[in-house]
Amino acid sequence: MIRALGVLLAAAAAAAPAWAAPGTISVGLAAGASPDRVVWAVENATGGKVVRRLGSLHALVVEVRDVDTAIEAARRLPGVEFVESDEAKRELDFVPNDPLLPQQWYVPAIKAFDFWPEKPELAPVGELTPVIVAVVDSGIDGDHPDFQGRILVARSFVKTPPNVDSVGHGTMVAGEIAAALDNGVGIAGVAFPAQLLIAKVVGPDGSISLDAEARAIRWAVDRGARVVNLSLGGPRNPDNPERDTFSELEQRAIDYAVSKGAVVVAATGNCQDVCPYRYASYPAALAHVVGVSALGPNGTTPSFSNRDAIYNDIAAPGQGIVSTFPLALSDPSCDQPGYSICANVEDYRRGEGTSFAAPLVSAAAALLLSVRPDLEASQVVDILERTAVDIQDPGRDKQSGDGQLDLAAALTALSGPIPPADRYEPNDDAGDRAYTLWGSSRTVEATVDYYEDPTDVYKIRLRAGERAQFKLRGPEGTDVNLVLWRPGAENIEAFPPRGLVAKVANKPGPRELLRFTADEGGWYYLEVKLSKGAGGPYRLTVEKTR
């Protein structure tokens, strides 16, 4: 009987139609099926030949004279779990032709080009939108071939020209972000849709004044910068306030950038006297700034990279970095002048520092905005940190924050649910930083985040004798409190002067209710304070009655 069936099957498969399309098919074996019996049945049913047995995968590869006919015949056989054509192919991810790319170990480490099978085009031909990225640094070599057509505007806030970089630092940072891609020259910049705003703030003596930095940030965002890279910093030292370099001017410049919708990225800093140092530097240690620490080629945190349990948000390669470098500062006897491997200063040949980790995160932010220009800055930051690869200690840690930057995962996340934006930021303190809530009844939907934004402050006008009710519904699994500050409060402090706090609602959990009757008229400040938990969206309802 089996022999007769085989003759009939062979006869049915013998005559392939004139329009037959030869090729190969894959056949999966059902659990418990005999491989020899399935091979015999498939060859007889399809008239083909099994050319490969994938034993560990429980599958066969079969050459057939007509793919469509063979698929239909094989699907009806007992012991067959699936049948599919092998016509579908996989392609290599996009690989730029820049000759120094093999020395840019950090490009594959962050999966810079893995998302695209080929180089995407910019609008109006393609789907990517150009994004303006500001590099606040030591200037740039404006004559460098890898920056031709990449610099939108350059301005100096010191007394030397912006298109001359006598240090080399700014040119390296800018190259990581936006060196021309796939042009057969030098390195490959990660943010290929980026246009650069160059703000030179490093003076002839190598120092950076806070005034120059603040003016540069304001200038950049006023000219449309969606991303601001700050590979600079000063020490934060809570243990010794006299050595802490917090600047109110710098904080206001950051707040201004955030209010204009810019993603601000800063290096967490490199240790000096004590290594490793346990605090991130300013401005990385300011609210709404993405603090970036360094990683070495082995995936660990180098000893020079500052640690910080709060302000170190994400890690990126920052050791052995190859990038652009001023031609005037290159060794003329070197084969690749204009690149850091030929720097006449040995320190730049190694390319070590959190300064060179931060621009990779800036580039990633620019790419997200290029794909989705409608994203708010807080959404970009959330995606980058949420898709980072957890490394070293489980969960968020002081060495690498939320983990290693994964650009492919971040771009893939754009096809899923996007976290809600918080349109009230920055509202982190009293005074002009608070968001004013007008009217007798308001409902606010916003977010708090333990690491990025644990406090929101709202400015509310109350008349003497007026009653107010504040109802908060915070994120589940958190402890969120309400603090009402009296008129005259200038800033929200952990230990406020006596008399400035009007009332507190601080029962455990995510919900609070605070009722208050004003004994004096004026502008009060309502603080929403995340005390415990990762954070998330909350709803605040304000009701005022006489």
XYZ file of C-alpha atoms in Angstrom, residues 33 108 111 117 126 189 245 275 285 295 304 325 341 380 446-447 472 475 477 511 524 538:
22
model
C 7.567 12.794 13.927
C 28.363 49.066 17.069
C 23.890 49.900 17.821
C 18.930 48.290 6.610
C 12.822 60.769 2.785
C 28.915 60.735 12.777
C 30.231 75.018 42.370
C 38.980 58.447 41.975
C 23.690 67.286 38.533
C 32.012 52.996 29.512
C 37.840 58.207 35.914
C 40.307 66.654 15.319
C 44.407 59.140 16.151
C 12.912 61.642 24.398
C 1.648 65.950 34.930
C 4.465 63.599 35.920
C -3.739 64.647 44.506
C 1.271 57.083 40.629
C 3.190 52.259 44.334
C -3.131 60.076 47.376
C 1.034 80.697 47.577
C -0.374 62.198 38.561
